[in-house]
Short mmCIF file of C-alpha atoms and ligand atoms in Angstrom, two decimals:
data_model
loop_
_atom_site.label_atom_id
_atom_site.label_comp_id
_atom_site.label_asym_id
_atom_site.label_seq_id
_atom_site.Cartn_x
_atom_site.Cartn_y
_atom_site.Cartn_z
CA MET A 1 3.51 -87.93 -31.80
CA ALA A 2 5.17 -85.74 -29.20
CA GLU A 3 3.36 -85.56 -25.87
CA THR A 4 4.11 -81.87 -25.58
CA VAL A 5 2.52 -78.53 -26.26
CA THR A 6 4.43 -75.65 -27.81
CA ILE A 7 3.60 -72.20 -26.51
CA THR A 8 4.82 -68.98 -28.10
CA ASP A 9 4.79 -65.77 -26.08
CA ASN A 10 3.87 -63.17 -28.68
CA ARG A 11 5.15 -60.38 -26.44
CA THR A 12 8.72 -61.62 -26.76
CA GLY A 13 8.64 -64.26 -29.47
CA ARG A 14 9.95 -66.82 -26.99
CA THR A 15 8.72 -70.38 -27.46
CA ILE A 16 8.65 -73.13 -24.87
CA GLU A 17 7.81 -76.79 -25.23
CA VAL A 18 5.86 -78.10 -22.27
CA PRO A 19 5.42 -81.84 -21.60
CA ILE A 20 1.88 -83.17 -21.32
CA GLU A 21 1.60 -85.61 -18.40
CA ASN A 22 -1.66 -87.46 -17.77
CA GLY A 23 -3.52 -85.03 -20.01
CA ALA A 24 -2.25 -81.94 -18.22
CA ILE A 25 0.57 -79.42 -18.37
CA ARG A 26 2.17 -78.04 -15.26
CA ALA A 27 1.09 -74.45 -14.71
CA THR A 28 4.54 -73.71 -13.27
CA ALA A 29 6.05 -74.30 -16.75
CA LEU A 30 4.40 -71.05 -17.86
CA ALA A 31 6.46 -69.08 -15.35
CA GLU A 32 9.41 -69.35 -17.73
CA LEU A 33 7.64 -66.87 -20.01
CA ARG A 34 8.39 -63.35 -18.83
CA GLY A 35 7.01 -60.19 -20.43
CA ASP A 36 10.12 -58.13 -19.65
CA ALA A 37 12.99 -57.95 -17.19
CA GLU A 38 10.64 -56.45 -14.55
CA ASP A 39 8.30 -59.44 -14.77
CA HIS A 40 9.66 -61.54 -11.91
CA ASP A 41 6.76 -63.96 -11.55
CA GLY A 42 6.42 -64.90 -15.20
CA LEU A 43 3.18 -65.96 -16.86
CA MET A 44 0.43 -67.38 -14.65
CA SER A 45 -2.73 -69.27 -15.51
CA TYR A 46 -5.97 -67.69 -14.25
CA ASP A 47 -8.73 -70.09 -13.32
CA PRO A 48 -11.30 -68.80 -10.82
CA ALA A 49 -13.30 -71.71 -9.34
CA PHE A 50 -10.82 -74.28 -10.73
CA ILE A 51 -12.82 -74.81 -13.91
CA ASN A 52 -9.90 -76.38 -15.78
CA THR A 53 -7.20 -76.84 -13.18
CA ALA A 54 -6.25 -80.11 -11.46
CA SER A 55 -5.10 -79.37 -7.91
CA CYS A 56 -3.91 -82.88 -7.13
CA VAL A 57 -3.27 -86.37 -8.36
CA SER A 58 -5.80 -88.84 -6.98
CA ARG A 59 -6.48 -92.56 -7.20
CA ILE A 60 -9.77 -92.56 -5.27
CA THR A 61 -12.75 -91.52 -7.37
CA PHE A 62 -13.21 -91.34 -11.12
CA ILE A 63 -15.94 -89.27 -12.78
CA ASP A 64 -16.70 -88.98 -16.49
CA GLY A 65 -19.27 -86.20 -16.43
CA ASP A 66 -20.17 -86.44 -20.13
CA ARG A 67 -20.92 -90.13 -19.95
CA GLY A 68 -22.45 -90.07 -16.46
CA ILE A 69 -19.85 -92.43 -14.94
CA LEU A 70 -18.84 -92.54 -11.28
CA ARG A 71 -16.43 -95.12 -9.83
CA TYR A 72 -14.84 -95.48 -6.40
CA ARG A 73 -11.38 -97.05 -6.69
CA GLY A 74 -12.46 -98.39 -10.10
CA TYR A 75 -15.76 -99.96 -8.97
CA PRO A 76 -18.91 -98.58 -10.68
CA ILE A 77 -21.23 -96.79 -8.25
CA GLU A 78 -24.20 -98.84 -9.51
CA GLN A 79 -22.50 -102.12 -8.46
CA LEU A 80 -21.54 -100.77 -5.06
CA ALA A 81 -25.05 -99.40 -4.47
CA GLU A 82 -26.55 -102.75 -5.44
CA GLN A 83 -24.23 -105.13 -3.61
CA SER A 84 -22.09 -103.39 -1.01
CA THR A 85 -22.58 -101.72 2.37
CA PHE A 86 -21.49 -98.26 3.43
CA LEU A 87 -18.85 -99.54 5.85
CA GLU A 88 -17.35 -101.77 3.14
CA VAL A 89 -17.29 -98.79 0.76
CA ALA A 90 -15.69 -96.60 3.45
CA TYR A 91 -12.94 -99.24 3.80
CA LEU A 92 -12.52 -99.29 0.02
CA LEU A 93 -12.17 -95.51 -0.14
CA VAL A 94 -9.66 -95.31 2.69
CA HIS A 95 -7.58 -98.42 1.88
CA GLY A 96 -7.94 -98.61 -1.89
CA GLU A 97 -9.11 -102.25 -1.97
CA LEU A 98 -12.28 -104.08 -1.02
CA PRO A 99 -11.79 -105.76 2.37
CA ALA A 100 -11.44 -109.51 2.84
CA PRO A 101 -13.97 -110.84 5.42
CA ALA A 102 -11.52 -110.61 8.35
CA GLN A 103 -10.49 -107.09 7.32
CA LEU A 104 -14.11 -106.00 7.10
CA ALA A 105 -14.85 -107.53 10.51
CA GLY A 106 -11.84 -105.71 12.05
CA TRP A 107 -12.79 -102.41 10.42
CA THR A 108 -16.44 -102.73 11.49
CA HIS A 109 -15.34 -103.57 15.04
CA GLU A 110 -13.00 -100.55 15.25
CA ILE A 111 -15.68 -98.19 14.01
CA THR A 112 -18.38 -99.67 16.22
CA ILE A 113 -16.34 -99.35 19.42
CA HIS A 114 -15.70 -95.67 18.76
CA THR A 115 -19.33 -94.58 18.36
CA MET A 116 -19.74 -93.11 21.86
CA VAL A 117 -18.84 -89.52 22.63
CA HIS A 118 -17.39 -88.05 25.82
CA GLU A 119 -20.04 -86.71 28.23
CA ASN A 120 -18.48 -83.25 27.89
CA VAL A 121 -19.26 -83.33 24.17
CA LYS A 122 -22.93 -83.69 25.07
CA ARG A 123 -22.66 -80.75 27.47
CA PHE A 124 -20.97 -78.74 24.75
CA MET A 125 -23.91 -79.53 22.45
CA ASP A 126 -26.38 -78.53 25.17
CA GLY A 127 -25.05 -75.00 24.85
CA PHE A 128 -26.59 -74.51 21.41
CA HIS A 129 -29.84 -72.62 21.10
CA HIS A 130 -32.87 -74.91 20.65
CA ASP A 131 -33.40 -73.80 17.04
CA ALA A 132 -29.73 -73.97 16.00
CA HIS A 133 -29.33 -75.56 12.56
CA PRO A 134 -28.05 -79.13 13.05
CA MET A 135 -25.37 -78.60 10.42
CA GLY A 136 -24.03 -75.65 12.44
CA ILE A 137 -24.05 -77.83 15.54
CA LEU A 138 -22.28 -80.64 13.68
CA LEU A 139 -19.53 -78.49 12.26
CA SER A 140 -18.80 -76.81 15.58
CA THR A 141 -18.84 -80.08 17.51
CA VAL A 142 -16.56 -81.87 15.06
CA GLY A 143 -14.12 -78.95 15.38
CA ALA A 144 -14.42 -79.21 19.17
CA LEU A 145 -13.61 -82.95 19.05
CA ALA A 146 -10.03 -81.99 18.17
CA THR A 147 -9.64 -80.68 21.71
CA PHE A 148 -10.66 -84.06 23.14
CA TYR A 149 -7.99 -85.92 21.17
CA PRO A 150 -4.80 -83.84 21.25
CA ASP A 151 -2.78 -86.78 19.88
CA ALA A 152 -4.68 -86.36 16.61
CA THR A 153 -2.25 -83.56 15.74
CA ARG A 154 0.39 -86.29 15.18
CA ILE A 155 -0.73 -86.70 11.62
CA HIS A 156 2.58 -88.16 10.43
CA ASP A 157 2.05 -91.14 12.72
CA GLU A 158 0.08 -93.75 10.79
CA GLU A 159 -1.41 -95.26 13.94
CA GLN A 160 -2.77 -91.86 15.01
CA ARG A 161 -4.24 -91.30 11.58
CA ARG A 162 -6.01 -94.69 11.77
CA ILE A 163 -7.54 -93.89 15.16
CA SER A 164 -8.71 -90.48 13.97
CA ILE A 165 -10.27 -92.10 10.91
CA TYR A 166 -12.11 -94.69 13.05
CA ARG A 167 -13.29 -92.04 15.47
CA LEU A 168 -14.52 -89.62 12.85
CA ILE A 169 -16.42 -92.22 10.80
CA ALA A 170 -17.81 -93.71 14.04
CA LYS A 171 -18.86 -90.50 15.76
CA MET A 172 -20.44 -88.64 12.85
CA PRO A 173 -23.79 -90.49 13.12
CA THR A 174 -23.76 -90.01 16.89
CA LEU A 175 -23.13 -86.27 16.63
CA ALA A 176 -25.62 -85.94 13.78
CA ALA A 177 -28.34 -87.71 15.78
CA TYR A 178 -27.53 -85.68 18.90
CA ALA A 179 -27.80 -82.43 16.91
CA TYR A 180 -31.32 -83.53 15.97
CA ARG A 181 -32.26 -84.68 19.49
CA HIS A 182 -31.01 -81.40 20.91
CA SER A 183 -33.22 -79.40 18.55
CA LYS A 184 -36.23 -81.45 19.68
CA GLY A 185 -35.38 -81.23 23.37
CA LEU A 186 -35.09 -85.03 23.49
CA PRO A 187 -32.55 -86.98 25.55
CA TYR A 188 -29.51 -88.32 23.71
CA VAL A 189 -29.66 -92.04 22.88
CA GLN A 190 -26.56 -94.17 23.46
CA PRO A 191 -25.26 -96.01 20.39
CA ASP A 192 -26.43 -99.60 20.07
CA ASN A 193 -23.34 -101.55 19.05
CA GLU A 194 -25.35 -104.62 18.05
CA LEU A 195 -26.85 -102.71 15.14
CA SER A 196 -25.42 -101.95 11.71
CA TYR A 197 -24.04 -98.47 10.99
CA PRO A 198 -27.26 -97.08 9.43
CA ALA A 199 -29.58 -98.96 11.84
CA ASN A 200 -27.68 -97.58 14.83
CA PHE A 201 -27.99 -94.05 13.41
CA LEU A 202 -31.77 -94.47 13.07
CA SER A 203 -31.93 -95.81 16.61
CA MET A 204 -30.04 -92.78 17.97
CA MET A 205 -32.40 -90.51 16.01
CA PHE A 206 -35.75 -92.04 16.79
CA ARG A 207 -35.65 -94.27 19.90
CA MET A 208 -38.07 -93.06 22.54
CA VAL A 209 -39.13 -95.23 25.52
CA GLU A 210 -38.84 -98.64 23.85
CA PRO A 211 -35.85 -100.72 25.07
CA ARG A 212 -34.61 -101.12 21.53
CA TYR A 213 -35.30 -99.35 18.23
CA LEU A 214 -35.23 -101.60 15.19
CA ALA A 215 -35.91 -99.73 11.95
CA VAL A 216 -37.67 -101.48 9.07
CA PRO A 217 -34.99 -103.36 7.04
CA GLU A 218 -36.00 -101.67 3.76
CA ILE A 219 -35.45 -98.29 5.38
CA VAL A 220 -32.09 -99.32 6.84
CA ARG A 221 -30.98 -100.53 3.42
CA ALA A 222 -32.21 -97.36 1.68
CA LEU A 223 -30.20 -95.23 4.10
CA ASP A 224 -27.13 -97.42 3.60
CA VAL A 225 -27.42 -96.99 -0.19
CA LEU A 226 -27.78 -93.21 0.20
CA PHE A 227 -24.64 -93.28 2.34
CA ILE A 228 -22.78 -95.24 -0.38
CA LEU A 229 -23.86 -92.77 -3.06
CA HIS A 230 -22.66 -89.79 -1.03
CA ALA A 231 -19.39 -91.28 0.21
CA ASP A 232 -17.03 -89.51 -2.19
CA HIS A 233 -17.09 -87.35 -5.29
CA GLU A 234 -13.50 -86.43 -6.15
CA GLN A 235 -12.50 -82.75 -5.89
CA ASN A 236 -15.83 -81.13 -5.00
CA CYS A 237 -16.01 -77.95 -2.93
CA SER A 238 -15.92 -79.64 0.51
CA THR A 239 -13.20 -82.13 -0.46
CA ASN A 240 -11.16 -79.27 -1.81
CA ALA A 241 -11.67 -77.52 1.56
CA MET A 242 -10.58 -80.71 3.38
CA ARG A 243 -7.42 -80.97 1.30
CA ALA A 244 -6.63 -77.25 1.42
CA VAL A 245 -7.04 -77.04 5.19
CA GLY A 246 -5.30 -80.40 5.62
CA SER A 247 -2.33 -79.07 3.65
CA SER A 248 -1.41 -76.75 6.53
CA GLN A 249 -1.29 -79.96 8.60
CA PRO A 250 -3.78 -79.43 11.44
CA ASP A 251 -5.49 -82.47 13.04
CA PRO A 252 -8.14 -84.14 10.84
CA TYR A 253 -11.05 -83.05 13.09
CA SER A 254 -10.30 -79.41 12.29
CA ALA A 255 -9.97 -80.16 8.58
CA THR A 256 -13.25 -82.12 8.65
CA ALA A 257 -14.99 -79.19 10.36
CA ALA A 258 -13.84 -76.99 7.46
CA ALA A 259 -15.15 -79.54 4.96
CA ILE A 260 -18.53 -79.59 6.75
CA ALA A 261 -18.64 -75.80 6.55
CA ALA A 262 -18.06 -76.00 2.79
CA LEU A 263 -20.75 -78.66 2.45
CA TYR A 264 -23.24 -76.47 4.34
CA GLY A 265 -23.77 -74.04 1.46
CA PRO A 266 -26.92 -74.29 -0.72
CA LEU A 267 -24.86 -74.77 -3.88
CA HIS A 268 -23.30 -77.93 -2.43
CA GLY A 269 -24.63 -80.16 0.38
CA GLY A 270 -27.33 -77.69 1.31
CA ALA A 271 -28.98 -78.33 -2.07
CA ASN A 272 -31.06 -81.32 -0.92
CA GLU A 273 -32.64 -79.17 1.77
CA ALA A 274 -33.15 -76.39 -0.77
CA VAL A 275 -34.87 -78.83 -3.17
CA LEU A 276 -37.44 -79.80 -0.53
CA ARG A 277 -38.11 -76.18 0.36
CA MET A 278 -38.49 -75.41 -3.37
CA LEU A 279 -40.96 -78.29 -3.88
CA ASP A 280 -42.94 -77.16 -0.83
CA ARG A 281 -43.06 -73.65 -2.18
CA ILE A 282 -44.21 -74.75 -5.66
CA GLY A 283 -46.99 -76.60 -3.85
CA SER A 284 -48.77 -78.32 -6.74
CA VAL A 285 -48.17 -79.81 -10.19
CA ASP A 286 -50.24 -77.00 -11.75
CA ALA A 287 -47.77 -74.42 -10.48
CA VAL A 288 -44.76 -76.10 -12.14
CA PRO A 289 -44.91 -74.30 -15.55
CA ASP A 290 -44.96 -70.87 -13.87
CA PHE A 291 -42.05 -71.87 -11.68
CA ILE A 292 -40.03 -73.04 -14.71
CA THR A 293 -40.78 -69.74 -16.47
CA GLY A 294 -39.34 -67.92 -13.44
CA VAL A 295 -36.20 -70.08 -13.51
CA LYS A 296 -35.66 -69.40 -17.20
CA ALA A 297 -36.10 -65.68 -16.57
CA GLY A 298 -33.21 -65.96 -14.10
CA LYS A 299 -35.37 -65.25 -11.02
CA GLU A 300 -34.12 -68.37 -9.25
CA ARG A 301 -32.45 -71.73 -9.84
CA LEU A 302 -34.06 -75.10 -10.22
CA MET A 303 -32.41 -76.65 -7.19
CA GLY A 304 -31.19 -80.22 -7.61
CA PHE A 305 -30.43 -79.58 -11.27
CA GLY A 306 -27.08 -78.95 -12.90
CA HIS A 307 -23.60 -79.98 -11.89
CA ARG A 308 -20.12 -78.67 -12.47
CA VAL A 309 -18.92 -82.04 -13.73
CA TYR A 310 -21.96 -84.03 -14.91
CA LYS A 311 -23.22 -82.79 -18.21
CA ASN A 312 -25.44 -85.87 -18.35
CA TYR A 313 -27.79 -87.56 -15.87
CA ASP A 314 -25.97 -87.88 -12.53
CA PRO A 315 -25.55 -91.67 -12.08
CA ARG A 316 -26.35 -91.31 -8.37
CA ALA A 317 -29.67 -89.64 -9.21
CA LYS A 318 -30.51 -92.66 -11.40
CA VAL A 319 -29.89 -95.08 -8.51
CA ILE A 320 -31.90 -92.93 -6.11
CA LYS A 321 -34.82 -92.55 -8.47
CA ALA A 322 -34.97 -96.32 -8.94
CA MET A 323 -34.76 -96.84 -5.17
CA ALA A 324 -37.53 -94.31 -4.45
CA ASP A 325 -40.27 -96.71 -5.53
CA LYS A 326 -39.06 -99.40 -3.11
CA VAL A 327 -38.94 -96.91 -0.24
CA PHE A 328 -42.35 -95.45 -1.03
CA GLU A 329 -43.84 -98.99 -0.98
CA VAL A 330 -42.94 -99.09 2.71
CA THR A 331 -43.45 -95.46 3.69
CA GLY A 332 -46.24 -94.39 1.33
CA VAL A 333 -45.60 -92.04 -1.59
CA ASN A 334 -44.22 -88.61 -0.76
CA PRO A 335 -46.82 -86.18 -2.18
CA LEU A 336 -44.00 -83.90 -3.39
CA LEU A 337 -42.84 -86.67 -5.76
CA ARG A 338 -45.47 -85.72 -8.34
CA ILE A 339 -44.17 -82.14 -8.41
CA ALA A 340 -40.57 -83.36 -8.74
CA LEU A 341 -41.46 -85.72 -11.62
CA GLU A 342 -43.28 -82.94 -13.43
CA LEU A 343 -40.36 -80.55 -12.95
CA GLU A 344 -37.99 -83.17 -14.33
CA ARG A 345 -40.29 -83.99 -17.27
CA ILE A 346 -40.59 -80.33 -18.33
CA ALA A 347 -36.94 -79.49 -17.71
CA LEU A 348 -35.63 -82.44 -19.71
CA GLU A 349 -37.66 -81.29 -22.74
CA ASP A 350 -37.03 -77.56 -22.39
CA GLU A 351 -34.44 -75.90 -24.61
CA TYR A 352 -33.09 -73.79 -21.69
CA PHE A 353 -32.11 -76.86 -19.67
CA VAL A 354 -31.19 -79.07 -22.64
CA SER A 355 -28.82 -76.52 -24.18
CA ARG A 356 -27.09 -75.97 -20.82
CA LYS A 357 -26.91 -79.72 -20.17
CA LEU A 358 -28.77 -79.37 -16.88
CA TYR A 359 -29.91 -82.74 -15.53
CA PRO A 360 -31.10 -83.85 -12.08
CA ASN A 361 -28.20 -84.26 -9.68
CA VAL A 362 -27.96 -86.51 -6.63
CA ASP A 363 -29.92 -84.05 -4.52
CA PHE A 364 -33.00 -83.83 -6.67
CA TYR A 365 -34.55 -87.04 -5.32
CA SER A 366 -32.53 -87.77 -2.17
CA GLY A 367 -34.50 -85.23 -0.10
CA LEU A 368 -37.80 -86.88 -1.04
CA ILE A 369 -36.51 -90.19 0.27
CA TYR A 370 -35.05 -88.68 3.43
CA GLN A 371 -38.40 -87.02 4.09
CA ALA A 372 -40.27 -90.30 3.52
CA LEU A 373 -37.89 -91.95 6.01
CA GLY A 374 -39.09 -89.41 8.59
CA LEU A 375 -35.88 -87.36 8.54
CA PRO A 376 -36.47 -83.63 8.98
CA THR A 377 -35.46 -81.20 6.23
CA ASP A 378 -32.76 -79.33 8.11
CA MET A 379 -31.03 -82.68 8.75
CA PHE A 380 -30.49 -83.33 5.03
CA PRO A 381 -27.05 -81.70 4.74
CA VAL A 382 -26.08 -83.48 7.96
CA LEU A 383 -27.08 -86.78 6.35
CA PHE A 384 -24.76 -85.91 3.47
CA ALA A 385 -21.87 -85.11 5.84
CA ILE A 386 -22.03 -88.50 7.60
CA PRO A 387 -20.94 -90.67 4.66
CA ARG A 388 -18.85 -87.99 2.96
CA THR A 389 -16.57 -88.07 5.98
CA ALA A 390 -15.14 -91.36 4.67
CA GLY A 391 -14.31 -89.71 1.34
CA TRP A 392 -12.89 -86.60 2.99
CA LEU A 393 -10.59 -88.70 5.15
CA ALA A 394 -9.39 -90.83 2.24
CA GLN A 395 -8.65 -87.65 0.27
CA TRP A 396 -7.01 -85.95 3.26
CA GLU A 397 -4.65 -88.88 3.82
CA GLU A 398 -3.86 -89.18 0.12
CA GLY A 399 -2.96 -85.47 0.04
CA LEU A 400 -0.87 -85.76 3.17
CA LEU A 401 1.16 -88.67 1.78
CA ASP A 402 1.62 -87.08 -1.64
CA LYS A 403 5.24 -85.91 -1.78
CA GLU A 404 4.41 -83.31 -4.41
CA GLN A 405 1.84 -81.54 -2.24
CA ARG A 406 2.72 -78.49 -0.20
CA ILE A 407 0.64 -75.97 1.67
CA ALA A 408 -2.23 -74.97 -0.64
CA ARG A 409 -1.65 -71.40 -1.54
CA PRO A 410 -3.24 -70.15 -4.78
CA ARG A 411 -1.95 -67.11 -6.61
CA GLN A 412 -4.01 -64.04 -7.45
CA LEU A 413 -4.08 -61.40 -10.12
CA TYR A 414 -3.80 -58.15 -8.21
CA LEU A 415 -5.92 -55.44 -9.85
CA GLY A 416 -6.12 -53.01 -6.93
CA SER A 417 -4.56 -49.59 -6.69
CA GLY A 418 -0.83 -48.95 -6.95
CA GLU A 419 1.16 -47.59 -4.01
CA ARG A 420 -0.54 -44.67 -2.23
CA GLN A 421 0.60 -42.43 0.61
CA TYR A 422 -1.38 -42.54 3.83
CA MET A 423 -3.42 -39.43 4.69
CA ARG A 424 -5.34 -38.72 7.89
CA PRO A 425 -9.17 -38.63 7.52
CA HIS A 426 -9.37 -34.81 7.44
CA GLU A 427 -6.78 -34.67 4.62
CA HIS A 428 -8.78 -36.54 1.96
CA ALA A 429 -12.29 -36.68 0.51
CA GLY A 430 -12.96 -40.25 1.70
CA ASP A 431 -14.54 -43.01 -0.34
CA ALA A 432 -17.76 -41.09 -0.98
CA ARG A 433 -19.61 -43.18 1.62
CA PRO A 434 -21.77 -41.41 4.18
CA ALA A 435 -21.02 -41.96 7.84
CA ASP A 436 -23.38 -44.99 8.04
CA GLY A 437 -20.93 -46.93 5.86
CA LYS A 438 -23.47 -47.64 3.09
CA PRO A 439 -22.30 -46.79 -0.44
CA ALA A 440 -23.40 -43.39 -1.67
CA ARG A 441 -26.35 -43.50 -4.10
CA ALA A 442 -24.20 -42.23 -6.95
CA GLN A 443 -21.87 -45.16 -6.44
CA VAL A 444 -24.72 -47.68 -6.35
CA LEU A 445 -26.10 -46.37 -9.62
CA ALA A 446 -22.65 -46.42 -11.21
N1 ACO B 1 -31.29 -73.80 -12.58
C1 ACO B 1 -31.30 -72.90 -13.57
N2 ACO B 1 -30.24 -72.56 -14.30
C2 ACO B 1 -29.07 -73.14 -13.99
C3 ACO B 1 -28.97 -74.09 -12.96
C4 ACO B 1 -30.12 -74.42 -12.24
N3 ACO B 1 -30.09 -75.31 -11.25
N4 ACO B 1 -27.69 -74.50 -12.87
C5 ACO B 1 -27.01 -73.85 -13.80
N5 ACO B 1 -27.86 -73.02 -14.50
C6 ACO B 1 -27.52 -72.18 -15.64
C7 ACO B 1 -26.76 -70.94 -15.21
O1 ACO B 1 -27.64 -69.86 -14.95
C8 ACO B 1 -25.88 -70.70 -16.40
O2 ACO B 1 -26.66 -70.14 -17.42
P1 ACO B 1 -26.03 -68.98 -18.37
O3 ACO B 1 -24.96 -69.69 -19.16
O4 ACO B 1 -27.18 -68.51 -19.19
O5 ACO B 1 -25.48 -67.94 -17.45
C9 ACO B 1 -25.52 -72.11 -16.88
O6 ACO B 1 -26.62 -72.93 -16.47
C10 ACO B 1 -24.22 -72.66 -16.29
O7 ACO B 1 -24.34 -72.57 -14.86
P2 ACO B 1 -23.12 -72.32 -13.87
O8 ACO B 1 -23.65 -71.67 -12.65
O9 ACO B 1 -22.03 -71.64 -14.64
O10 ACO B 1 -22.66 -73.80 -13.59
P3 ACO B 1 -21.66 -74.23 -12.44
O11 ACO B 1 -20.96 -75.42 -12.96
O12 ACO B 1 -20.84 -73.06 -11.99
O13 ACO B 1 -22.63 -74.59 -11.25
C11 ACO B 1 -24.06 -75.78 -9.82
C12 ACO B 1 -22.97 -75.88 -10.90
C13 ACO B 1 -23.57 -74.89 -8.67
C14 ACO B 1 -24.34 -77.17 -9.25
C15 ACO B 1 -25.33 -75.17 -10.46
O14 ACO B 1 -25.78 -76.00 -11.52
C16 ACO B 1 -26.44 -74.94 -9.44
O15 ACO B 1 -26.47 -73.89 -8.79
N6 ACO B 1 -27.39 -75.92 -9.28
C17 ACO B 1 -28.42 -75.81 -8.28
C18 ACO B 1 -27.87 -76.16 -6.91
C19 ACO B 1 -27.62 -77.64 -6.76
O16 ACO B 1 -28.46 -78.48 -7.10
N7 ACO B 1 -26.45 -77.97 -6.19
C20 ACO B 1 -26.09 -79.36 -5.90
C21 ACO B 1 -24.93 -79.77 -6.70
S1 ACO B 1 -24.63 -81.48 -6.49
C22 ACO B 1 -23.82 -81.59 -5.01
O17 ACO B 1 -23.21 -80.69 -4.50
C23 ACO B 1 -23.94 -82.85 -4.39
#
C-alpha cells in the first residue's frame, strides 16, 4: 500500500501524489497546484485555530483525546502523578529521560539555588496597584526578568539555555507568591531552600511571623501532584505562543511572558478561576438544573467542561477527582463540591453534552482543591503557570533545536478590498460612521 495521497485539481486536471509522513502531508506540497498562470502562491490549506494542522514535530507529550490518554515522554500521567515529584517530571520534560539519583540531586540543587529574585524585581512589583490581578503581575515581571539577565539572549549557547531554564523554573513560585503577597500588602518571604519545591512555595505564600512555615504534608503532596498534572500538554494555546514567539529567537523570559499571557485567557488557564466563580454564582445544588438549561440555550458555557483534544474524560480530571477526597479529609469538604458533582452528574447524562463529547477537563475540580488549600481564586491561573513553565521551556528548546523550524509566520486568505485610490476626507462619503466612531445604526442592523 502506497503511503501517499493523490490529489486532483479539478480546475486544471492536474494530479499530484503527495507522500504521507507520520500520518500527515506537507501543506507546502499543495503549492504545486496553481489555478492559472497568475496564481503565484499556489493552493493553500485554510485552518483557522489549527484544528487539523500540525505545526511541529515533538517528542515530549502524547495525547490520545478519544481514549483519554496523556503521557509525558512516554510515561502515563497516572503513574507520574502517583509516584513522581514535580521536579523529577520537570527534568523528564526538559531532558527526555527520568533522572538518575545524582542527576535529580544536581537538578534540584540548581533550581533551589536560583529561587531568590533581585531586590529590584521586588521594587518593580511594588509598582503594581494593590488590586492588580496576580497573573498580570506575573506576566509583566517574567518579561521584566529578561532585562536582569541580558546573557539570556544567547539562546544558541547551551549553557545559557540551561541557566535560563533553572532560573525560570526556580523563580516562578517566588514571583507567583510575591504577586499574592503584594495584593495583600504583606511583606515578601524569602525562599526557604531546605524545603521541597511545593513546600517552599506554600511557605512564601503563607508564612507570617513564625520562624518557619511547614505546610501539612498531605497539602504539599496535593500541590505537587497538581503541578505534575499541569506540567505540559503538547501544542495548547500557551505552548503554541511560546513556540511562535520563541521562533523569532528572543530570550526565553520574553517568550515565557507571551505564554503566560496566552494562559491568562478564560478559555485556557483562566478556566479554573472561571469555574470557581461559576460555582459561586450557581450557589446551591437546587439551582443547577436552571443553570444547565441556560448553558444549553447558549447563554453561557459550563466552564471546566469540554476540550479541543479530549473527547473523553480528561485523564488529569480523573486523578484530581480521586485526590480531592484525600485533600478534603485534611481541609474539610469544600461546600462547592456538591454543586460541582451535581453539574457533572447532570451533564454526563444530558444529550447536549453527550452528543458534543463534553466531559470535565482538568480545571473542573482543580479550583476546588486550590480553594480548599487556602489559595485565593485569582491565583488559580498563576498556579497553572508555575508548573507549565517546565513544559513551555522543554517545547521552546525543542523548537529551537529543530532544523526544520523557521520563524512562525502563518499565511492568510485575504478577502479585503482590491486596490483603491486615496481620497481626502472631504472627497468621499466615509464609512457611514458618525463622528463618535460607533457604527451607524443601519450598519449594526445589517
Ligand atoms: N459548555 C457548553 N457548551 C460547550 C462547551 C461548554 N463548556 N464547550 C463546548 N461547547 C459546545 C459549543 O457551544 C459547540 O456547540 P455547537 O456545535 O452547537 O456550536 C460545541 O460544544 C463545540 O465547541 P467548540 O467551542 O467548537 O470547541 P473548541 O474545541 O473550539 O473549544 C474549549 C474547546 C475552548 C475548551 C471549550 O470546550 C470551552 O470553552 N470550554 C469551557 C472553558 C474551559 O473549561 N477551558 C479549559 C480548557 S482546558 C485547559 O485549557 C487546561
